[in-house]
mmCIF file of C-alpha atoms and ligand atoms in Angstrom:
data_model
loop_
_atom_site.group_PDB
_atom_site.id
_atom_site.type_symbol
_atom_site.label_atom_id
_atom_site.label_comp_id
_atom_site.label_asym_id
_atom_site.label_seq_id
_atom_site.Cartn_x
_atom_site.Cartn_y
_atom_site.Cartn_z
ATOM 1 C CA MET A 16 147.640 77.400 135.577
ATOM 2 C CA VAL A 17 146.689 80.978 134.871
ATOM 3 C CA ALA A 18 147.556 81.907 138.450
ATOM 4 C CA ASP A 19 151.077 80.444 137.962
ATOM 5 C CA ILE A 20 151.711 82.516 134.882
ATOM 6 C CA LYS A 21 150.657 85.572 136.811
ATOM 7 C CA ALA A 22 152.949 84.778 139.696
ATOM 8 C CA ASP A 23 155.860 84.493 137.254
ATOM 9 C CA CYS A 24 155.398 87.659 135.323
ATOM 10 C CA SER A 25 152.859 89.935 136.939
ATOM 11 C CA ALA A 26 155.585 92.384 137.780
ATOM 12 C CA ASP A 27 158.080 93.845 135.351
ATOM 13 C CA LYS A 28 161.702 94.714 135.987
ATOM 14 C CA LYS A 29 160.760 97.580 138.255
ATOM 15 C CA GLY A 30 158.594 95.210 140.253
ATOM 16 C CA ARG A 31 155.353 96.827 139.182
ATOM 17 C CA ASP A 32 152.095 95.032 138.574
ATOM 18 C CA LYS A 33 150.366 95.448 135.247
ATOM 19 C CA VAL A 34 146.934 96.653 134.329
ATOM 20 C CA VAL A 35 145.207 96.117 130.998
ATOM 21 C CA LEU A 36 143.164 99.206 130.239
ATOM 22 C CA ALA A 37 140.144 99.227 127.919
ATOM 23 C CA TYR A 38 141.269 102.290 126.040
ATOM 24 C CA SER A 39 139.289 104.309 123.504
ATOM 25 C CA GLY A 40 141.638 107.219 122.863
ATOM 26 C CA GLY A 41 139.054 109.574 124.398
ATOM 27 C CA LEU A 42 139.616 112.000 127.255
ATOM 28 C CA ASP A 43 138.670 109.643 130.119
ATOM 29 C CA THR A 44 140.855 106.711 129.166
ATOM 30 C CA SER A 45 143.755 108.942 128.069
ATOM 31 C CA VAL A 46 144.006 110.580 131.471
ATOM 32 C CA ALA A 47 143.366 107.179 133.061
ATOM 33 C CA ILE A 48 146.734 105.937 131.730
ATOM 34 C CA HIS A 49 148.476 108.492 133.926
ATOM 35 C CA TRP A 50 146.060 108.222 136.839
ATOM 36 C CA LEU A 51 146.487 104.430 137.057
ATOM 37 C CA GLN A 52 150.279 104.699 137.139
ATOM 38 C CA ASP A 53 150.081 107.408 139.742
ATOM 39 C CA LYS A 54 147.411 106.001 142.017
ATOM 40 C CA TYR A 55 148.097 102.259 141.731
ATOM 41 C CA ASN A 56 151.779 102.316 140.813
ATOM 42 C CA VAL A 57 151.173 99.957 137.890
ATOM 43 C CA ASP A 58 152.335 99.633 134.311
ATOM 44 C CA VAL A 59 149.548 100.248 131.839
ATOM 45 C CA ILE A 60 148.822 98.192 128.732
ATOM 46 C CA ALA A 61 146.307 100.160 126.680
ATOM 47 C CA ILE A 62 144.059 98.088 124.451
ATOM 48 C CA ALA A 63 141.651 99.608 121.954
ATOM 49 C CA LEU A 64 139.263 97.342 120.078
ATOM 50 C CA ASN A 65 137.606 98.030 116.773
ATOM 51 C CA LEU A 66 133.949 97.009 116.946
ATOM 52 C CA GLY A 67 133.021 99.269 114.055
ATOM 53 C CA GLN A 68 132.919 102.594 115.884
ATOM 54 C CA PRO A 69 133.880 105.700 113.865
ATOM 55 C CA PRO A 70 137.652 105.916 113.429
ATOM 56 C CA SER A 71 139.653 108.311 115.561
ATOM 57 C CA SER A 72 141.316 111.334 114.012
ATOM 58 C CA ASP A 73 144.817 110.246 115.059
ATOM 59 C CA ASP A 74 146.937 107.207 115.798
ATOM 60 C CA ILE A 75 145.572 106.382 119.246
ATOM 61 C CA VAL A 76 148.116 103.602 119.812
ATOM 62 C CA ALA A 77 151.073 105.949 119.340
ATOM 63 C CA ARG A 78 149.372 108.504 121.580
ATOM 64 C CA ALA A 79 148.817 105.911 124.338
ATOM 65 C CA LEU A 80 152.527 105.094 124.250
ATOM 66 C CA ARG A 81 153.457 108.775 124.342
ATOM 67 C CA ASN A 82 151.117 109.131 127.302
ATOM 68 C CA GLY A 83 152.998 106.501 129.245
ATOM 69 C CA ALA A 84 151.516 103.104 128.390
ATOM 70 C CA ILE A 85 154.199 100.402 128.299
ATOM 71 C CA LYS A 86 152.321 98.646 125.496
ATOM 72 C CA ALA A 87 149.350 99.607 123.360
ATOM 73 C CA ASP A 88 147.386 97.977 120.588
ATOM 74 C CA PHE A 89 144.341 98.505 118.424
ATOM 75 C CA ILE A 90 142.760 95.204 117.481
ATOM 76 C CA ASP A 91 140.147 94.705 114.787
ATOM 77 C CA VAL A 92 137.539 92.353 116.251
ATOM 78 C CA ARG A 93 134.663 93.203 113.905
ATOM 79 C CA ASP A 94 134.349 89.743 112.337
ATOM 80 C CA GLU A 95 134.356 88.040 115.716
ATOM 81 C CA PHE A 96 131.882 90.610 116.989
ATOM 82 C CA VAL A 97 129.450 89.859 114.177
ATOM 83 C CA ASP A 98 129.854 86.069 114.124
ATOM 84 C CA GLU A 99 129.935 85.361 117.855
ATOM 85 C CA TYR A 100 127.789 88.130 119.342
ATOM 86 C CA VAL A 101 125.661 90.025 116.805
ATOM 87 C CA TRP A 102 124.387 87.036 114.824
ATOM 88 C CA PRO A 103 123.450 85.021 117.927
ATOM 89 C CA SER A 104 121.517 88.025 119.209
ATOM 90 C CA LEU A 105 119.829 88.449 115.821
ATOM 91 C CA LYS A 106 118.848 84.768 115.814
ATOM 92 C CA ALA A 107 117.285 85.543 119.206
ATOM 93 C CA ASN A 108 115.573 88.660 117.748
ATOM 94 C CA ALA A 109 117.045 90.276 120.851
ATOM 95 C CA LEU A 110 115.378 93.549 121.808
ATOM 96 C CA TYR A 111 115.575 94.783 125.387
ATOM 97 C CA GLN A 112 112.114 95.796 126.585
ATOM 98 C CA ASN A 113 110.951 95.053 123.049
ATOM 99 C CA VAL A 114 112.673 98.088 121.527
ATOM 100 C CA TYR A 115 116.449 98.343 122.072
ATOM 101 C CA PRO A 116 118.569 96.030 119.871
ATOM 102 C CA LEU A 117 121.241 95.899 122.624
ATOM 103 C CA SER A 118 123.890 97.400 120.380
ATOM 104 C CA THR A 119 126.070 98.725 123.205
ATOM 105 C CA ALA A 120 125.332 95.796 125.514
ATOM 106 C CA ILE A 121 126.257 93.049 123.027
ATOM 107 C CA GLY A 122 129.743 94.529 122.496
ATOM 108 C CA ARG A 123 130.665 94.404 126.164
ATOM 109 C CA PRO A 124 131.236 90.654 126.580
ATOM 110 C CA LEU A 125 133.587 90.627 123.596
ATOM 111 C CA ILE A 126 135.581 93.524 125.047
ATOM 112 C CA ALA A 127 135.679 91.764 128.429
ATOM 113 C CA LYS A 128 136.848 88.539 126.739
ATOM 114 C CA LYS A 129 139.689 90.242 124.879
ATOM 115 C CA LEU A 130 140.824 92.119 127.988
ATOM 116 C CA VAL A 131 140.910 88.894 130.004
ATOM 117 C CA GLU A 132 142.858 87.068 127.265
ATOM 118 C CA ILE A 133 145.423 89.869 127.116
ATOM 119 C CA ALA A 134 145.654 90.142 130.905
ATOM 120 C CA GLN A 135 146.361 86.414 131.076
ATOM 121 C CA GLN A 136 148.974 86.560 128.304
ATOM 122 C CA GLU A 137 150.672 89.545 129.874
ATOM 123 C CA GLY A 138 150.424 88.278 133.424
ATOM 124 C CA ALA A 139 148.527 91.379 134.476
ATOM 125 C CA LYS A 140 146.879 91.538 137.873
ATOM 126 C CA TYR A 141 144.298 94.180 136.977
ATOM 127 C CA ILE A 142 141.891 95.201 134.241
ATOM 128 C CA ALA A 143 140.668 98.782 134.063
ATOM 129 C CA HIS A 144 137.764 100.338 132.175
ATOM 130 C CA GLY A 145 136.399 103.858 131.828
ATOM 131 C CA CYS A 146 132.830 103.283 133.059
ATOM 132 C CA THR A 147 131.218 105.414 135.716
ATOM 133 C CA GLY A 148 129.350 104.086 138.724
ATOM 134 C CA LYS A 149 125.820 104.697 137.430
ATOM 135 C CA GLY A 150 125.456 102.686 134.289
ATOM 136 C CA ASN A 151 125.019 99.144 133.101
ATOM 137 C CA ASP A 152 128.371 98.869 131.390
ATOM 138 C CA GLN A 153 130.418 98.794 134.606
ATOM 139 C CA VAL A 154 128.378 95.756 135.667
ATOM 140 C CA ARG A 155 128.805 94.067 132.284
ATOM 141 C CA PHE A 156 132.585 94.556 132.385
ATOM 142 C CA ASP A 157 133.147 93.729 136.039
ATOM 143 C CA VAL A 158 130.917 90.667 136.069
ATOM 144 C CA GLY A 159 132.132 89.523 132.634
ATOM 145 C CA ILE A 160 135.769 89.782 133.718
ATOM 146 C CA VAL A 161 135.535 88.045 137.087
ATOM 147 C CA THR A 162 133.298 85.313 135.680
ATOM 148 C CA GLN A 163 136.011 84.476 133.170
ATOM 149 C CA ASP A 164 138.919 84.844 135.595
ATOM 150 C CA PRO A 165 138.091 85.239 139.284
ATOM 151 C CA ASP A 166 141.733 86.101 140.071
ATOM 152 C CA LEU A 167 141.645 89.338 138.120
ATOM 153 C CA GLN A 168 140.837 92.595 139.887
ATOM 154 C CA VAL A 169 138.931 95.378 138.205
ATOM 155 C CA ILE A 170 139.741 99.070 138.539
ATOM 156 C CA ALA A 171 137.305 101.686 137.266
ATOM 157 C CA PRO A 172 139.055 105.075 137.483
ATOM 158 C CA MET A 173 135.948 107.063 136.546
ATOM 159 C CA ARG A 174 133.957 105.328 139.276
ATOM 160 C CA GLU A 175 136.626 106.047 141.898
ATOM 161 C CA TRP A 176 137.753 109.440 140.794
ATOM 162 C CA HIS A 177 134.847 111.870 140.657
ATOM 163 C CA THR A 178 135.997 114.451 138.142
ATOM 164 C CA THR A 179 134.389 116.790 135.690
ATOM 165 C CA ARG A 180 135.464 117.158 132.091
ATOM 166 C CA GLU A 181 137.186 120.455 132.980
ATOM 167 C CA GLU A 182 139.120 118.847 135.834
ATOM 168 C CA GLU A 183 140.238 116.070 133.529
ATOM 169 C CA ILE A 184 141.447 118.588 130.963
ATOM 170 C CA ASP A 185 143.341 120.432 133.748
ATOM 171 C CA TYR A 186 144.823 117.146 134.963
ATOM 172 C CA ALA A 187 145.974 116.416 131.400
ATOM 173 C CA LYS A 188 147.613 119.861 131.140
ATOM 174 C CA GLN A 189 149.312 119.501 134.515
ATOM 175 C CA HIS A 190 150.817 116.150 133.656
ATOM 176 C CA GLY A 191 151.614 116.774 130.010
ATOM 177 C CA ILE A 192 149.057 114.260 128.786
ATOM 178 C CA GLU A 193 148.315 114.543 125.097
ATOM 179 C CA ILE A 194 144.570 114.582 124.498
ATOM 180 C CA ILE A 195 142.328 115.326 121.568
ATOM 181 C CA VAL A 196 139.689 117.663 122.934
ATOM 182 C CA LYS A 197 136.658 117.170 120.765
ATOM 183 C CA LYS A 198 133.983 119.793 120.347
ATOM 184 C CA GLU A 199 131.975 119.677 123.535
ATOM 185 C CA THR A 200 128.561 118.113 123.073
ATOM 186 C CA PRO A 201 125.906 117.724 125.716
ATOM 187 C CA TYR A 202 125.577 114.049 124.859
ATOM 188 C CA SER A 203 127.285 110.830 125.809
ATOM 189 C CA ARG A 204 127.581 108.529 122.805
ATOM 190 C CA ASP A 205 128.622 104.969 122.353
ATOM 191 C CA GLU A 206 128.827 103.345 118.964
ATOM 192 C CA ASN A 207 129.677 100.101 117.225
ATOM 193 C CA LEU A 208 128.538 98.494 114.016
ATOM 194 C CA TRP A 209 125.241 97.228 115.505
ATOM 195 C CA GLY A 210 124.168 100.741 116.496
ATOM 196 C CA ALA A 211 124.727 103.997 118.354
ATOM 197 C CA SER A 212 123.508 105.005 121.820
ATOM 198 C CA CYS A 213 123.063 108.592 122.912
ATOM 199 C CA GLU A 214 122.058 110.011 126.300
ATOM 200 C CA CYS A 215 122.485 113.078 128.560
ATOM 201 C CA GLY A 216 121.806 116.757 127.857
ATOM 202 C CA ILE A 217 118.213 117.635 127.029
ATOM 203 C CA LEU A 218 117.508 113.916 126.504
ATOM 204 C CA GLU A 219 117.395 113.591 130.291
ATOM 205 C CA ASP A 220 113.955 115.196 130.106
ATOM 206 C CA PRO A 221 111.762 112.316 128.906
ATOM 207 C CA TRP A 222 109.138 114.810 127.661
ATOM 208 C CA ALA A 223 111.585 116.660 125.389
ATOM 209 C CA GLU A 224 111.669 115.560 121.771
ATOM 210 C CA PRO A 225 115.239 114.590 120.799
ATOM 211 C CA PRO A 226 116.770 117.582 118.997
ATOM 212 C CA LYS A 227 118.167 117.244 115.488
ATOM 213 C CA ASP A 228 121.785 117.271 116.664
ATOM 214 C CA ALA A 229 121.247 114.190 118.824
ATOM 215 C CA TRP A 230 120.903 112.056 115.675
ATOM 216 C CA GLU A 231 124.096 111.467 113.714
ATOM 217 C CA ASN A 232 123.706 108.311 111.661
ATOM 218 C CA THR A 233 120.149 108.564 110.370
ATOM 219 C CA VAL A 234 118.304 111.027 108.189
ATOM 220 C CA ASP A 235 115.213 112.636 109.674
ATOM 221 C CA PRO A 236 112.310 110.634 108.180
ATOM 222 C CA LEU A 237 110.794 113.956 107.093
ATOM 223 C CA ASP A 238 113.856 114.622 104.942
ATOM 224 C CA ALA A 239 114.215 111.050 103.692
ATOM 225 C CA PRO A 240 113.694 110.318 99.977
ATOM 226 C CA ASP A 241 110.108 110.361 98.720
ATOM 227 C CA LYS A 242 110.724 107.122 96.866
ATOM 228 C CA PRO A 243 111.227 103.918 98.854
ATOM 229 C CA THR A 244 114.376 101.828 98.591
ATOM 230 C CA TYR A 245 113.917 98.061 98.337
ATOM 231 C CA VAL A 246 116.491 95.594 99.632
ATOM 232 C CA GLU A 247 116.521 91.809 99.535
ATOM 233 C CA ILE A 248 118.156 90.084 102.452
ATOM 234 C CA GLY A 249 119.204 86.465 102.024
ATOM 235 C CA PHE A 250 119.307 84.249 105.140
ATOM 236 C CA GLU A 251 120.945 80.871 105.682
ATOM 237 C CA LYS A 252 120.006 79.065 108.895
ATOM 238 C CA GLY A 253 118.963 82.342 110.460
ATOM 239 C CA VAL A 254 122.084 84.288 109.472
ATOM 240 C CA PRO A 255 122.044 87.068 106.851
ATOM 241 C CA VAL A 256 124.440 86.118 104.051
ATOM 242 C CA SER A 257 123.518 88.311 101.088
ATOM 243 C CA LEU A 258 122.170 91.704 100.151
ATOM 244 C CA ASP A 259 120.310 92.065 96.870
ATOM 245 C CA GLY A 260 121.581 88.653 95.819
ATOM 246 C CA VAL A 261 125.245 89.460 96.448
ATOM 247 C CA LYS A 262 126.982 87.282 99.038
ATOM 248 C CA MET A 263 129.099 89.238 101.477
ATOM 249 C CA SER A 264 130.652 89.114 104.927
ATOM 250 C CA GLY A 265 128.573 90.009 107.940
ATOM 251 C CA VAL A 266 130.574 93.190 108.561
ATOM 252 C CA GLU A 267 130.080 94.370 104.988
ATOM 253 C CA LEU A 268 126.396 93.474 104.984
ATOM 254 C CA ILE A 269 125.714 95.369 108.198
ATOM 255 C CA ASN A 270 127.692 98.414 107.031
ATOM 256 C CA LYS A 271 125.931 98.557 103.657
ATOM 257 C CA LEU A 272 122.482 98.049 105.144
ATOM 258 C CA ASP A 273 123.150 100.546 107.909
ATOM 259 C CA LYS A 274 123.909 103.190 105.315
ATOM 260 C CA VAL A 275 120.911 102.593 103.044
ATOM 261 C CA ALA A 276 118.433 102.137 105.895
ATOM 262 C CA GLY A 277 119.854 105.174 107.717
ATOM 263 C CA GLU A 278 119.421 107.269 104.575
ATOM 264 C CA ASN A 279 115.753 106.349 104.672
ATOM 265 C CA GLY A 280 115.439 107.389 108.306
ATOM 266 C CA VAL A 281 115.118 103.813 109.566
ATOM 267 C CA GLY A 282 116.343 102.775 113.015
ATOM 268 C CA ARG A 283 115.607 105.701 115.331
ATOM 269 C CA ILE A 284 114.521 104.566 118.777
ATOM 270 C CA ASP A 285 113.534 106.697 121.749
ATOM 271 C CA HIS A 286 113.434 104.647 124.930
ATOM 272 C CA VAL A 287 112.919 105.171 128.645
ATOM 273 C CA GLU A 288 114.591 102.026 129.865
ATOM 274 C CA ASP A 289 115.127 100.254 133.137
ATOM 275 C CA ARG A 290 118.788 100.063 133.951
ATOM 276 C CA LEU A 291 120.200 97.088 135.731
ATOM 277 C CA VAL A 292 121.242 99.381 138.598
ATOM 278 C CA GLY A 293 117.601 100.258 139.279
ATOM 279 C CA ILE A 294 117.452 103.640 137.569
ATOM 280 C CA LYS A 295 115.045 104.589 134.802
ATOM 281 C CA SER A 296 116.934 106.399 132.075
ATOM 282 C CA ARG A 297 116.120 107.923 128.724
ATOM 283 C CA GLU A 298 118.324 107.000 125.823
ATOM 284 C CA ILE A 299 117.991 107.277 122.077
ATOM 285 C CA TYR A 300 119.425 104.762 119.650
ATOM 286 C CA GLU A 301 120.244 104.701 115.975
ATOM 287 C CA CYS A 302 120.286 101.138 114.723
ATOM 288 C CA PRO A 303 119.241 101.121 111.047
ATOM 289 C CA ALA A 304 120.728 97.737 110.120
ATOM 290 C CA ALA A 305 119.685 96.054 113.368
ATOM 291 C CA VAL A 306 116.073 97.216 113.119
ATOM 292 C CA THR A 307 115.840 96.141 109.467
ATOM 293 C CA LEU A 308 117.491 92.777 110.051
ATOM 294 C CA ILE A 309 115.400 91.884 113.086
ATOM 295 C CA ALA A 310 112.196 92.637 111.150
ATOM 296 C CA ALA A 311 113.457 90.591 108.191
ATOM 297 C CA HIS A 312 114.610 87.729 110.402
ATOM 298 C CA ARG A 313 111.241 87.550 112.113
ATOM 299 C CA ALA A 314 109.591 87.474 108.702
ATOM 300 C CA ILE A 315 111.658 84.556 107.439
ATOM 301 C CA GLU A 316 111.022 82.741 110.716
ATOM 302 C CA GLY A 317 107.303 83.386 110.249
ATOM 303 C CA LEU A 318 107.408 81.618 106.899
ATOM 304 C CA THR A 319 109.566 78.652 107.853
ATOM 305 C CA MET A 320 109.004 77.952 111.537
ATOM 306 C CA PRO A 321 106.146 75.930 113.036
ATOM 307 C CA LYS A 322 103.673 77.930 115.123
ATOM 308 C CA ASP A 323 104.504 76.298 118.455
ATOM 309 C CA VAL A 324 108.231 76.878 117.976
ATOM 310 C CA ILE A 325 107.615 80.564 117.197
ATOM 311 C CA GLU A 326 105.472 80.968 120.287
ATOM 312 C CA PHE A 327 107.834 79.153 122.625
ATOM 313 C CA LYS A 328 110.834 80.986 121.193
ATOM 314 C CA ARG A 329 109.294 84.402 122.028
ATOM 315 C CA GLY A 330 109.744 83.706 125.737
ATOM 316 C CA ILE A 331 113.321 82.525 125.175
ATOM 317 C CA GLU A 332 114.029 85.689 123.186
ATOM 318 C CA GLN A 333 112.979 87.867 126.108
ATOM 319 C CA LYS A 334 115.116 85.917 128.514
ATOM 320 C CA TYR A 335 118.047 86.102 126.111
ATOM 321 C CA SER A 336 117.688 89.886 125.790
ATOM 322 C CA GLN A 337 117.611 90.232 129.547
ATOM 323 C CA ILE A 338 120.778 88.148 129.917
ATOM 324 C CA VAL A 339 122.620 90.331 127.404
ATOM 325 C CA TYR A 340 121.379 93.539 129.005
ATOM 326 C CA ASP A 341 122.175 92.345 132.503
ATOM 327 C CA GLY A 342 125.782 91.456 131.702
ATOM 328 C CA LEU A 343 125.357 87.708 132.215
ATOM 329 C CA TRP A 344 126.840 86.620 128.871
ATOM 330 C CA PHE A 345 129.382 84.395 130.627
ATOM 331 C CA GLY A 346 126.835 83.112 133.148
ATOM 332 C CA GLY A 347 125.421 79.615 132.868
ATOM 333 C CA LEU A 348 122.195 80.210 130.952
ATOM 334 C CA ARG A 349 123.242 81.955 127.740
ATOM 335 C CA GLU A 350 124.966 78.961 126.146
ATOM 336 C CA PRO A 351 122.083 76.484 126.557
ATOM 337 C CA LEU A 352 119.707 79.148 125.236
ATOM 338 C CA ASP A 353 122.012 79.606 122.220
ATOM 339 C CA ALA A 354 121.878 75.841 121.654
ATOM 340 C CA PHE A 355 118.078 75.921 121.658
ATOM 341 C CA ILE A 356 117.937 78.969 119.400
ATOM 342 C CA ASP A 357 120.457 77.478 116.968
ATOM 343 C CA SER A 358 118.374 74.345 116.663
ATOM 344 C CA THR A 359 115.335 76.460 115.752
ATOM 345 C CA GLN A 360 117.286 78.086 112.896
ATOM 346 C CA GLU A 361 117.911 74.874 110.914
ATOM 347 C CA TYR A 362 115.242 75.733 108.307
ATOM 348 C CA VAL A 363 115.380 79.544 108.580
ATOM 349 C CA THR A 364 116.728 79.993 105.063
ATOM 350 C CA GLY A 365 115.339 82.199 102.323
ATOM 351 C CA THR A 366 114.980 85.778 101.164
ATOM 352 C CA VAL A 367 113.079 88.712 102.608
ATOM 353 C CA ARG A 368 112.210 91.810 100.626
ATOM 354 C CA MET A 369 112.200 94.993 102.679
ATOM 355 C CA LYS A 370 110.870 98.391 101.750
ATOM 356 C CA LEU A 371 112.795 101.201 103.449
ATOM 357 C CA TYR A 372 110.699 104.294 103.459
ATOM 358 C CA LYS A 373 110.615 107.426 105.612
ATOM 359 C CA GLY A 374 111.664 105.868 108.877
ATOM 360 C CA GLN A 375 110.098 102.466 108.357
ATOM 361 C CA ALA A 376 111.502 99.086 107.432
ATOM 362 C CA ILE A 377 108.512 97.219 106.064
ATOM 363 C CA VAL A 378 108.483 93.552 105.137
ATOM 364 C CA VAL A 379 106.886 93.311 101.700
ATOM 365 C CA GLY A 380 107.902 89.831 100.550
ATOM 366 C CA ARG A 381 109.416 86.582 101.716
ATOM 367 C CA LYS A 382 110.309 83.274 100.061
ATOM 368 C CA SER A 383 112.067 80.125 101.144
ATOM 369 C CA PRO A 384 112.872 76.624 99.928
ATOM 370 C CA ASN A 385 111.666 75.566 103.416
ATOM 371 C CA SER A 386 108.445 77.552 103.334
ATOM 372 C CA LEU A 387 105.582 76.103 105.366
ATOM 373 C CA TYR A 388 103.138 78.320 103.532
ATOM 374 C CA ASP A 389 100.760 76.280 101.369
ATOM 375 C CA GLU A 390 98.819 78.450 98.997
ATOM 376 C CA GLY A 391 96.361 75.631 98.328
ATOM 377 C CA LEU A 392 95.470 75.631 102.021
ATOM 378 C CA SER A 393 95.359 79.376 102.536
ATOM 379 C CA THR A 394 93.697 80.649 99.379
ATOM 380 C CA TYR A 395 90.173 82.019 99.291
ATOM 381 C CA ALA A 396 90.226 81.760 95.507
ATOM 382 C CA SER A 397 89.796 78.702 93.314
ATOM 383 C CA GLY A 398 92.288 75.905 93.931
ATOM 384 C CA ASP A 399 91.371 75.761 97.601
ATOM 385 C CA SER A 400 92.482 72.392 98.991
ATOM 386 C CA PHE A 401 91.289 72.914 102.573
ATOM 387 C CA ASP A 402 88.401 70.646 103.564
ATOM 388 C CA HIS A 403 85.833 73.112 104.917
ATOM 389 C CA THR A 404 83.644 70.362 106.366
ATOM 390 C CA SER A 405 86.494 69.343 108.685
ATOM 391 C CA ALA A 406 86.226 72.811 110.293
ATOM 392 C CA VAL A 407 82.791 71.916 111.679
ATOM 393 C CA GLY A 408 84.071 68.921 113.670
ATOM 394 C CA PHE A 409 87.102 70.882 114.807
ATOM 395 C CA ILE A 410 84.959 73.766 116.058
ATOM 396 C CA TYR A 411 82.666 71.318 117.907
ATOM 397 C CA VAL A 412 85.649 69.911 119.823
ATOM 398 C CA TRP A 413 87.429 73.274 120.278
ATOM 399 C CA GLY A 414 84.294 74.885 121.732
ATOM 400 C CA LEU A 415 83.383 71.882 123.877
ATOM 401 C CA PRO A 416 85.060 72.996 127.149
ATOM 402 C CA GLY A 417 83.467 76.456 126.983
ATOM 403 C CA ARG A 418 80.005 75.047 126.238
ATOM 404 C CA THR A 419 80.326 72.544 129.043
ATOM 405 C CA VAL A 420 81.226 75.210 131.622
ATOM 406 C CA THR A 421 78.444 77.579 130.578
ATOM 407 C CA LYS A 422 75.817 74.805 130.632
ATOM 408 C CA ALA A 423 76.940 73.441 134.016
ATOM 409 C CA ARG A 424 76.802 76.898 135.622
ATOM 410 C CA ALA A 425 73.473 77.776 134.063
ATOM 411 C CA GLU A 426 71.954 74.635 135.666
ATOM 412 C CA LYS A 427 73.134 75.836 139.108
ATOM 413 C CA LYS A 428 71.235 79.155 138.880
HETATM 414 N N1 LIG B 9 121.643 102.172 127.858
HETATM 415 C C1 LIG B 9 122.424 101.403 126.971
HETATM 416 C C2 LIG B 9 122.842 100.095 127.578
HETATM 417 O O1 LIG B 9 122.898 99.995 128.764
HETATM 418 C C3 LIG B 9 123.609 102.148 126.411
HETATM 419 C C4 LIG B 9 124.646 102.593 127.411
HETATM 420 C C5 LIG B 9 125.783 103.451 126.854
HETATM 421 N N2 LIG B 9 125.297 104.705 126.390
HETATM 422 C C6 LIG B 9 126.022 105.818 126.175
HETATM 423 N N3 LIG B 9 125.412 106.814 125.633
HETATM 424 N N4 LIG B 9 127.292 105.877 126.481
HETATM 425 O O2 LIG B 9 123.120 99.141 126.894
#
């Protein structure tokens, strides 16, 4: 079906094929509009998606059209991003290698999905993205795209065309491409509402402490307020629904929490990670809301979830994180894992009180209508309802295998 549509309209009046470009308005993807037309003789449809990254200083859609795109659009996908990608990963407490909340990685499948949808609507033959040939993101896009539509072909100009920033600026001048040349920084940044990633420059030395200018969205914990800020996060079935008792959308909740946690220096991560392409790399992350919410979510799970479910789920969480990192969102395993995780969240409802203080998000209280905590059982004070004599029989049975082994071996000596 999809293939038929493509056959009908993959070429416009001039007989050119179309490419849907993942466009950010930055230098790489601005020059890519021209480069794609030139090198592949294709018409370019430039698509920018709003996943909560900082807004651009100009109208990037108008600029894409001035730079030669036949169509351009900027689509707000923040709600879909939160509901379909961020919340499932939060329910999975997803942290790659136990530290990175996957903020860049979790945005990629949504971008791939939108590009494929638009390519199919427009009858485009190609999708293009601005990734280089060394990172994880090229894999996430390429694999995500062809898994959804094996007929589409992916072009990655920055992987094919080995240029420097200066050469790109020259290319833009030569061809009259309008670009916004930002102040040069030594870093490569990627940002969405779940967090910011920053690499390159001095950060490539894993021994060097990240300099002050590498952090943009968080206050240095040393400069953070001397008084803690408390926030109460309300969860329903594993999903955050309120902040300090006020119900709000996921996008609003993340934005508000990101600000207050960032002001308290929460969410800085310094990670030497193992890339999918086999390289160890050093990257720093700023994820104030993600770090706070994962800690809070674990706390409400700890209160409401049976011990064996918690323990079993830890292994699933690791697998889930790996799938997201490795670009296998559209592979066969993520959906059944989501089904399992969703079923564990049925009773994960309640409120967690967090203390944000000088770089830390500390759980200081939790309550739930589904709490499994029984004060009568756990107290050491009066009102204790636990039958201490039953512990003796339990310990006899629990220690039985160990005693048996030791005795049997002692008799052999
Ligand atoms: N290492 C992270 C990941 O693979 C982030 C990659 C993008 N980072 C960047 N600074 N552009 O998910």
